[in-house]
Coordinates of C-alpha atoms and ligand atoms in Angstrom, one line a residue:
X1432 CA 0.0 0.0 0.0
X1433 CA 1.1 3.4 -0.9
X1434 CA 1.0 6.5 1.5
X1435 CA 0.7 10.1 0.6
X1436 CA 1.7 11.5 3.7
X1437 CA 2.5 15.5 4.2
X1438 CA 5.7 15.9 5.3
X1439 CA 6.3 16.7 8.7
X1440 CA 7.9 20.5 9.1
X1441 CA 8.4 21.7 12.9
X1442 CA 5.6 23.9 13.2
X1443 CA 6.8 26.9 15.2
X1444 CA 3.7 28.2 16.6
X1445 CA 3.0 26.2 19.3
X1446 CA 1.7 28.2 22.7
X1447 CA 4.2 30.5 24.5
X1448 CA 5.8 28.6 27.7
X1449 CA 4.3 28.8 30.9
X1450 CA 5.5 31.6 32.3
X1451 CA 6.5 30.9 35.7
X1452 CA 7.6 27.8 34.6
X1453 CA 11.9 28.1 35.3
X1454 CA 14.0 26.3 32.7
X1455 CA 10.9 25.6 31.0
X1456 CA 10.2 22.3 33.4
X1457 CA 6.8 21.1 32.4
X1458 CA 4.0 21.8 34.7
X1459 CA 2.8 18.9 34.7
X1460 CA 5.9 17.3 35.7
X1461 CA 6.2 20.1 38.6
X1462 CA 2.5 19.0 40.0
X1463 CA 3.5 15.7 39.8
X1464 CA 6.4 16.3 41.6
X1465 CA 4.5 18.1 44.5
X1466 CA 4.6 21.8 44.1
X1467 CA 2.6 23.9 45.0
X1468 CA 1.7 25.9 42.1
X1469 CA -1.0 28.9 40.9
X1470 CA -3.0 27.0 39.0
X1471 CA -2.9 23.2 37.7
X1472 CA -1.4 21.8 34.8
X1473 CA -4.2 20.5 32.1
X1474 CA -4.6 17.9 29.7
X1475 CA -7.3 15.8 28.2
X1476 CA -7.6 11.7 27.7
X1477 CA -8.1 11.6 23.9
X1478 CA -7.3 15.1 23.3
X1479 CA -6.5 14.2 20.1
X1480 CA -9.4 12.8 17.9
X1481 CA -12.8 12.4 16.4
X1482 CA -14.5 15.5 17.9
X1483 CA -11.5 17.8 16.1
X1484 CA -12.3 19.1 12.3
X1485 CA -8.5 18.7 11.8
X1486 CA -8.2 15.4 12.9
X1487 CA -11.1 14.4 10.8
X1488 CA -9.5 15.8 7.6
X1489 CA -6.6 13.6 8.3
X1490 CA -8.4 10.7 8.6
X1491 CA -9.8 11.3 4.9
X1492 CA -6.4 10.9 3.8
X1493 CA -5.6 8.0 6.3
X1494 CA -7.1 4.9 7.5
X1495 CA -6.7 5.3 11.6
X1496 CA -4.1 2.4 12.0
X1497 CA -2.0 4.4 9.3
X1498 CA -2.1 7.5 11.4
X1499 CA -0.6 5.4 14.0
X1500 CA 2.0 3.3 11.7
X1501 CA 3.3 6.9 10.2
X1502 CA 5.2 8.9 12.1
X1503 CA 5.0 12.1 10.4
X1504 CA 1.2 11.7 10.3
X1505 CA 0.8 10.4 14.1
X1506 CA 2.9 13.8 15.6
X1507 CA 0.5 16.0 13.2
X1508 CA -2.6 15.0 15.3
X1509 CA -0.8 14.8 18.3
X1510 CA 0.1 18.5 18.0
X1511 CA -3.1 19.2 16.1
X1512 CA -4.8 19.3 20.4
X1513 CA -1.6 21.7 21.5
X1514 CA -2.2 24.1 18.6
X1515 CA -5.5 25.0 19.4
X1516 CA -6.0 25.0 23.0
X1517 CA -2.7 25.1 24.3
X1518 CA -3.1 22.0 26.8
X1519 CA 0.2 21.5 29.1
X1520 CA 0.8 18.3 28.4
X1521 CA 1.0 15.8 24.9
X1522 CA -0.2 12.2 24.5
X1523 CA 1.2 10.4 21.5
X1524 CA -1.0 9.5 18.7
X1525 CA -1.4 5.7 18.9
X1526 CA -3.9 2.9 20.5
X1527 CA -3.6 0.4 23.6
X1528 CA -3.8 -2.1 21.0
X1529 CA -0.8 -1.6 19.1
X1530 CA 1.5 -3.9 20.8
X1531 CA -1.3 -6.6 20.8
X1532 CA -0.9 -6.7 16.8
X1533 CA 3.1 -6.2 17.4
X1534 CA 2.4 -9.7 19.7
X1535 CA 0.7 -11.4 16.6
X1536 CA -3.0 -10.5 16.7
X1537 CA -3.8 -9.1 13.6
X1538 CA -5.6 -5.8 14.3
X1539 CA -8.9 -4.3 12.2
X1540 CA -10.2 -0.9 12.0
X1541 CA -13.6 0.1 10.7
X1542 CA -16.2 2.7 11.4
X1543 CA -18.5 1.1 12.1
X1544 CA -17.6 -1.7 14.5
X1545 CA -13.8 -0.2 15.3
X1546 CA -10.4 -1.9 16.6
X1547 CA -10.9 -6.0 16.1
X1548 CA -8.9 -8.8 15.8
X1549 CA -9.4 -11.4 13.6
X1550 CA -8.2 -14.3 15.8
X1551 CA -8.6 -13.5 19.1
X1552 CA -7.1 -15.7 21.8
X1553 CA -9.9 -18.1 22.8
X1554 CA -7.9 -21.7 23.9
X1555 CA -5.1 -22.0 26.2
X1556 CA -3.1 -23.0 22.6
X1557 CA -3.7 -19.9 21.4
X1558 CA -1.8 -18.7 24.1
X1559 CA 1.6 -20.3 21.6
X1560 CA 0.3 -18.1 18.8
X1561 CA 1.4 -14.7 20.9
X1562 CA 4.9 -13.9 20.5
X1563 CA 7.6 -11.5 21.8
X1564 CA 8.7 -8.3 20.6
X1565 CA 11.2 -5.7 20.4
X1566 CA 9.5 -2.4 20.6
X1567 CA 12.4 -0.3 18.9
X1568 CA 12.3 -3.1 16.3
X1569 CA 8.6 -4.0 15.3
X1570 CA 7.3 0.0 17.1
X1571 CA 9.9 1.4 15.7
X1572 CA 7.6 3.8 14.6
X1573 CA 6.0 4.7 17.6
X1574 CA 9.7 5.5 19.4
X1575 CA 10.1 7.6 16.1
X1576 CA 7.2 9.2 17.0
X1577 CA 8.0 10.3 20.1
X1578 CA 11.2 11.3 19.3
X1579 CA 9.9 13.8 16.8
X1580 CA 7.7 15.1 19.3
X1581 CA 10.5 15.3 22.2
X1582 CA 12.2 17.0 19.8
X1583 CA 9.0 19.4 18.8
X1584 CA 8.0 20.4 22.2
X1585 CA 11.5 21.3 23.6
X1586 CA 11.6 24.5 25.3
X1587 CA 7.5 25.0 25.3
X1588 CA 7.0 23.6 28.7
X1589 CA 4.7 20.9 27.2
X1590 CA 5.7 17.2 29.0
X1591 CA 5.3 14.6 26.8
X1592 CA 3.3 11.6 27.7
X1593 CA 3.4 7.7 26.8
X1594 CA 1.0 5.4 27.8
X1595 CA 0.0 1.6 27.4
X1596 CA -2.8 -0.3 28.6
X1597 CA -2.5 -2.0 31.7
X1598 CA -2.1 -5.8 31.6
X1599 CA -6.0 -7.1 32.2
X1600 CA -7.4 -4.1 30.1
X1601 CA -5.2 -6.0 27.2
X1602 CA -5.7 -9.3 28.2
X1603 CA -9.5 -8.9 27.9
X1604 CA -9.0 -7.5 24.5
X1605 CA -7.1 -10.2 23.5
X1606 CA -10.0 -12.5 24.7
X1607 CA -12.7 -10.3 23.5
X1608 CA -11.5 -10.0 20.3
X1609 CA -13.3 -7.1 20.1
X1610 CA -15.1 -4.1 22.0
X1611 CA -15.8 -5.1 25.6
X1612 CA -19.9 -5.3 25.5
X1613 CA -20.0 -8.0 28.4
X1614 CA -16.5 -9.3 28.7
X1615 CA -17.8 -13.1 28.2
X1616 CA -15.0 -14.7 27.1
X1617 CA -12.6 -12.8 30.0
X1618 CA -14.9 -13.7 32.6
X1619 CA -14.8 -17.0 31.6
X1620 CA -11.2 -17.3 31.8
X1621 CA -11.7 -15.9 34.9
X1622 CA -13.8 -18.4 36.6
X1623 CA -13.0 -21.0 34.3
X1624 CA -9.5 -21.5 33.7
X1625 CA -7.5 -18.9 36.1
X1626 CA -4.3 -20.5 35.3
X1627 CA -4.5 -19.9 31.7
X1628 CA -5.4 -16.2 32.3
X1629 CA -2.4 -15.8 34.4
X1630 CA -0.2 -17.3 31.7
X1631 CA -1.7 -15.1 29.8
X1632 CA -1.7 -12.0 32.3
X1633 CA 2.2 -12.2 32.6
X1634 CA 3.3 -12.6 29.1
X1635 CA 1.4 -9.2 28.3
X1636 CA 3.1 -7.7 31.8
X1637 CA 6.6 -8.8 30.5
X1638 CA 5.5 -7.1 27.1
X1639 CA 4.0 -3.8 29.1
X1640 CA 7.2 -3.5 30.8
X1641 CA 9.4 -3.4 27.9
X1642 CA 6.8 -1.2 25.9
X1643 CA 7.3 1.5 28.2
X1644 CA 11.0 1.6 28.8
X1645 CA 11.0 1.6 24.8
X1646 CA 8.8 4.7 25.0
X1647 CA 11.0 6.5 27.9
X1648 CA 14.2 5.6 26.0
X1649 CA 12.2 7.4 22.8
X1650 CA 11.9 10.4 25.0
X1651 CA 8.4 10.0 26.9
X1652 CA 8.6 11.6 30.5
X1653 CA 5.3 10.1 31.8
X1654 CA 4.1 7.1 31.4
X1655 CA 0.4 6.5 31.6
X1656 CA -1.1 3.1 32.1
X1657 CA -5.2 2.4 30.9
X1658 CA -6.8 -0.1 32.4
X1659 CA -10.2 0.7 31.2
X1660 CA -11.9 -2.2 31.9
X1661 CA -10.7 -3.1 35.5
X1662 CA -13.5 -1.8 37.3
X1663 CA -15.7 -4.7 36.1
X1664 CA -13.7 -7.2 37.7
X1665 CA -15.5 -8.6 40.8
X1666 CA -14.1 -8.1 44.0
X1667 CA -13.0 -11.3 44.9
X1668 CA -10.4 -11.7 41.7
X1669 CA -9.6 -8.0 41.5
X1670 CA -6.5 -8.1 43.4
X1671 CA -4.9 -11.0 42.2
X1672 CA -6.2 -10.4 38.3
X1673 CA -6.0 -6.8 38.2
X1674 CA -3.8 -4.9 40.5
X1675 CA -1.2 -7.8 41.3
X1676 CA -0.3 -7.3 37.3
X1677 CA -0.3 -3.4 37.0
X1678 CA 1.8 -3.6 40.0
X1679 CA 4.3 -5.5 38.4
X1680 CA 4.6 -2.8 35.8
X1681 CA 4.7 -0.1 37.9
X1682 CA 7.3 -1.2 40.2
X1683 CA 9.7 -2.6 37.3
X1684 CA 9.3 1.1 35.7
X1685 CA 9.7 2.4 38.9
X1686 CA 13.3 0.7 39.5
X1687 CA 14.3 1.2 36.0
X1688 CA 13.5 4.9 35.8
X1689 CA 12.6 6.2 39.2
X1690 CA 12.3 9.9 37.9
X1691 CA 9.8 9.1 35.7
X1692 CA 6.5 9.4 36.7
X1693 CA 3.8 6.6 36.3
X1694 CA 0.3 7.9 36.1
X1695 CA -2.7 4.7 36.1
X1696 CA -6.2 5.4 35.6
X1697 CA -8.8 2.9 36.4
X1698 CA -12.4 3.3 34.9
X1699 CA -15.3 3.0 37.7
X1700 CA -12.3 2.6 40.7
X1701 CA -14.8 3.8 43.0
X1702 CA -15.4 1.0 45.5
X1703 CA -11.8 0.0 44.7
X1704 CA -9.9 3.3 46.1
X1705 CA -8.5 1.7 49.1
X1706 CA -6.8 -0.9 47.3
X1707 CA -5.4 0.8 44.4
X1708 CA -3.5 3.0 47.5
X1709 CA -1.7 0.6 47.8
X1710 CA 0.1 0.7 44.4
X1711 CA 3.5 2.3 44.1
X1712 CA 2.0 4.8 41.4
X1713 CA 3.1 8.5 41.5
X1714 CA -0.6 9.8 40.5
X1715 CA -4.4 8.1 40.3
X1716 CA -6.6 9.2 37.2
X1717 CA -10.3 9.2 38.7
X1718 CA -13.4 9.5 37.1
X1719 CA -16.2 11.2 37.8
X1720 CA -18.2 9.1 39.9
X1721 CA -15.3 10.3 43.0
X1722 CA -15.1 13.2 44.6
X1723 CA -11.4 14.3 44.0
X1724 CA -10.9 15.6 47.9
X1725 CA -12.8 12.6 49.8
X1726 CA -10.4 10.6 47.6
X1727 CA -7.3 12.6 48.7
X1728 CA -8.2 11.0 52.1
X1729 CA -7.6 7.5 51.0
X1730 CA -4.3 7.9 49.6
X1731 CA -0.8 7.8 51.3
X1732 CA 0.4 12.1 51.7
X1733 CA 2.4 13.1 48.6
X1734 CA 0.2 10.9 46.0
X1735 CA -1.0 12.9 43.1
X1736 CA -4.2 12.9 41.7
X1737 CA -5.5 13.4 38.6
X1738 CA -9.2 14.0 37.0
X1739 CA -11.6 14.3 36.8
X1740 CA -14.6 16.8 34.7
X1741 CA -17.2 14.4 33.6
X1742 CA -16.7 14.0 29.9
X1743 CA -20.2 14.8 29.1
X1744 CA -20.0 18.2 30.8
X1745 CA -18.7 19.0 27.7
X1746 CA -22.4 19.1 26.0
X1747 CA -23.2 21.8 27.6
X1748 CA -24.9 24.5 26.0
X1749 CA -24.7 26.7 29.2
X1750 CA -21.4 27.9 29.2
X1751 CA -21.5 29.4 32.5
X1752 CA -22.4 26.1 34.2
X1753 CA -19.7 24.5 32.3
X1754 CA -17.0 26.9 33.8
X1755 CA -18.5 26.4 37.0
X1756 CA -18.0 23.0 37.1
X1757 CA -14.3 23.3 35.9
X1758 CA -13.6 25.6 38.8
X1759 CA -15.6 23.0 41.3
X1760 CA -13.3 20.3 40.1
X1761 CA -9.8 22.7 40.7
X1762 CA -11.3 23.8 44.1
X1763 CA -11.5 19.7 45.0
X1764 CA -8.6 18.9 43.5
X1765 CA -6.4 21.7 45.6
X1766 CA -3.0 23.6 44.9
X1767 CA -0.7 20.9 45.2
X1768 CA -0.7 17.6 43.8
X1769 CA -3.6 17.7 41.7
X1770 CA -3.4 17.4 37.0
X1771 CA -6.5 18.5 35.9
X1772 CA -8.2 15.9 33.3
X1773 CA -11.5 14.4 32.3
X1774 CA -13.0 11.4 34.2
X1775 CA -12.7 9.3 31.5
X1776 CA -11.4 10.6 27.2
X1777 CA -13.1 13.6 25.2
X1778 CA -16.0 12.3 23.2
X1779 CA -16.5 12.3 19.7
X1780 CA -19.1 14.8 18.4
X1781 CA -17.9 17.4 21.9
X1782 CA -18.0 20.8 20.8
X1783 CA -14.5 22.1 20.3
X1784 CA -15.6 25.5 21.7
X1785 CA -16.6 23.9 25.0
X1786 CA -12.7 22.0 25.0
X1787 CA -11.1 25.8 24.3
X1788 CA -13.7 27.2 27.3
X1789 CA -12.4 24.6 29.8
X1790 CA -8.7 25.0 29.2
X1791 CA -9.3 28.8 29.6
X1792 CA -10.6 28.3 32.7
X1793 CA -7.9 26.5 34.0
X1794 CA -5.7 28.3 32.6
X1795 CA -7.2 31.9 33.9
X1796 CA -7.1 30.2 37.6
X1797 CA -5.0 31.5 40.3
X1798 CA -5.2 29.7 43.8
Ligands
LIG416 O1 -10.4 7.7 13.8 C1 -11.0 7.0 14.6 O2 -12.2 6.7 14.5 C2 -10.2 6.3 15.7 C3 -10.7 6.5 17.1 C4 -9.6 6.3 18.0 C5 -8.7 7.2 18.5 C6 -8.6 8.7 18.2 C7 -9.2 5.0 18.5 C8 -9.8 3.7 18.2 N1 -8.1 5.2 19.3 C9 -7.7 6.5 19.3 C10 -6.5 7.1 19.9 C11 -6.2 6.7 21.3 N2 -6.6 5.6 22.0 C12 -5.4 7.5 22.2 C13 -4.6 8.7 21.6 C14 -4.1 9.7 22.4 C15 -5.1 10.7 23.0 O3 -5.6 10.3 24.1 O4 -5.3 11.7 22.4 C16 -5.3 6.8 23.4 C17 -4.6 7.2 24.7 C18 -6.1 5.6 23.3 C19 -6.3 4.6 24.3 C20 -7.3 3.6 24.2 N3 -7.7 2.9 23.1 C21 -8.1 3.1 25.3 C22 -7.9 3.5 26.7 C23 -8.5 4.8 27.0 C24 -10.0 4.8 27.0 O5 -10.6 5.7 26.3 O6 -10.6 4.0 27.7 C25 -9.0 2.1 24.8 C26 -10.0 1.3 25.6 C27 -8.7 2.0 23.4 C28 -9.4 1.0 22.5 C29 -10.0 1.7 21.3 N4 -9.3 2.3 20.3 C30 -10.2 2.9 19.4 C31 -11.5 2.7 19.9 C32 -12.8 3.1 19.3 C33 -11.4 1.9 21.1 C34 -12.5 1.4 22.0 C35 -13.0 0.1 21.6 C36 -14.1 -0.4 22.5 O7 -15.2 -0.1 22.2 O8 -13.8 -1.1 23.5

């Protein structure tokens, strides 16, 4: 297949610094480091995407796993979000299920039923079909991609942000095969054959691990972990399914890189607060269903939060409610140790005003 994509040119006009920032450190990286600060650092889950007329003008020139495969394509929709609301902080352009294809599932895109693999791991032999990989090798252009962007967003205060979904969030793709709907086939593994979904648990932790140190090597200086669909786990195999795993990836990051900050959101983690504590992650991504300063109280002093607007606030047509709501969520969130963010990613069809309203809010804050 041939690909006509636009060449990549540094752009030049992306927002001036912050500018109490000194040395240009990254606000996000200073909140997660603990300062106190006047107001706190902002970025968005999906900020790049559907609900952006640029984005969607790429992707008539581009299937979406081609944005993801190109470099030059990939850091043009990652910056596409910076240009035109100035957020403090850049995800890179790419998918939690990247390194599943990478591992030998081979990954489908379409509109109308999205990512999907066409032969998803359903016997404990399928298990031999997944292989290993060498992310500078067979991602090589995902490390190319953040090393553009490293490159792009030196000296504008902007961190730049890796991320990989944690080990059950994958695994259940894997299984699925699909979108989640009802998580059958994970469930069943679950109940079923718990040995065979720990075999299966720690060869995708193995491959998490060296994902990300690929990605800080590349120049990423946060790593954030999505494990979307933990929240559905029930209670009884949550610890030893779920977190057992994403602690493994923490703490190996953590001893590899302990400067590097390891951010892990969990979907629907209310009920489960208490136990995520007791992961060694810098900062928490919450949704909405917690209050950001009753959750404060749960976690060990110095842990960071982050989160957490509901995403649908975004639909609002009363633009003074909206900004209300922003402010609510800064006010429980607090002065130190707090990234603003969504509960959950921007949705498609949100009004791109409403995106530019919120970030001005934040951004016209003072504490
Ligand atoms: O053009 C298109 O239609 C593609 C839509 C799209 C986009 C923009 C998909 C397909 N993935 C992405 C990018 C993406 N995915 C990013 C980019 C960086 C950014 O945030 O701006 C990130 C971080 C992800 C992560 C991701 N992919 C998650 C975890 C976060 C979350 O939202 O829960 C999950 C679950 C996925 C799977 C996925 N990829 C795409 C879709 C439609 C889905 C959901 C599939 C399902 O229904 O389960």
């Amino acid at each position: 297949m041939t690909m006509t994509s636009t060449r990549y040119q540094p752009t030049g006009n992306l927002p001036t610094p912050y500018a109490e920032t000194p040395n240009f450190e990254p606000l996000l990286l200073r909140a997660l480091k603990g300062e106190t600060l006047e107001r706190p650092p902002v970025w968005m889950m999906r900020q790049a995407g559907r609900y952006m007329p640029q984005y969607q003008a790429v992707r008539k020139r581009h299937t979406f796993l081609e944005i993801c495969h190109t470099p030059e394509v990939a850091v043009e929709v990652t910056l596409q979000p910076l240009q035109q609301f100035g957020f403090d902080a850049s995800i890179i352009f790419s998918d939690i299920l990247i390194p599943l294809q990478a591992m030998g599932l081979e990954l489908a895109f379409t509109d109308e039923k999205g990512p999907q693999f066409a032969n998803p791991v359903r016997h404990v032999d399928d298990l031999k079909r997944l292989h290993g990989f060498d992310p500078m090798v067979d991602c090589d252009f995902l490390i190319k991609s953040l090393q553009m962007m490293r490159h792009e967003l030196k000296d504008t205060g902007i961190a730049l942000i890796g991320f990989a979904g944690a080990p059950w969030t994958l695994a259940s793709y894997a299984l699925e095969g699909c979108s989640w709907k009802t998580g059958r086939f994970s469930k069943q593994w679950l109940f079923e054959q718990p040995e065979a979904l720990h075999q299966l648990l720690a060869t995708i932790t193995a491959m998490v691990i060296d994902y990300c140190d690929a990605q800080i090597q590349a120049g990423a200086q946060v790593i954030q972990l999505f494990d979307t669909w933990a929240g559905n786990v029930p209670t009884a195999y949550y610890e030893a399914f779920v977190q057992a795993y994403q602690a493994q990836v923490i703490d190996a990051l953590k001893a590899k890189h302990p400067t590097v900050a390891v951010i892990i959101f969990v979907k629907h983690s209310r009920g489960l607060l208490p136990t995520m504590a007791k992961l060694n992650a810098d900062c928490f991504s919450l949704d909405e269903l917690t209050r950001l300063d009753e959750a404060r109280n749960l976690f060990p002093a110095g842990t960071v939060l982050q989160g957490n607007l509901d995403s649908t606030a975004l639909f609002l047509t009363d633009k003074a409610k909206l900004q209300a709501l922003t402010e609510a969520t800064i006010a429980q969130g607090g002065q130190s140790h707090y990234v603003f963010n969504l509960g959950h990613g921007v949705l498609p069809l949100t009004p791109v005003e409403n995106v530019a309203l919120v970030v001005d809010t934040i951004k016209n804050w003072h504490w």
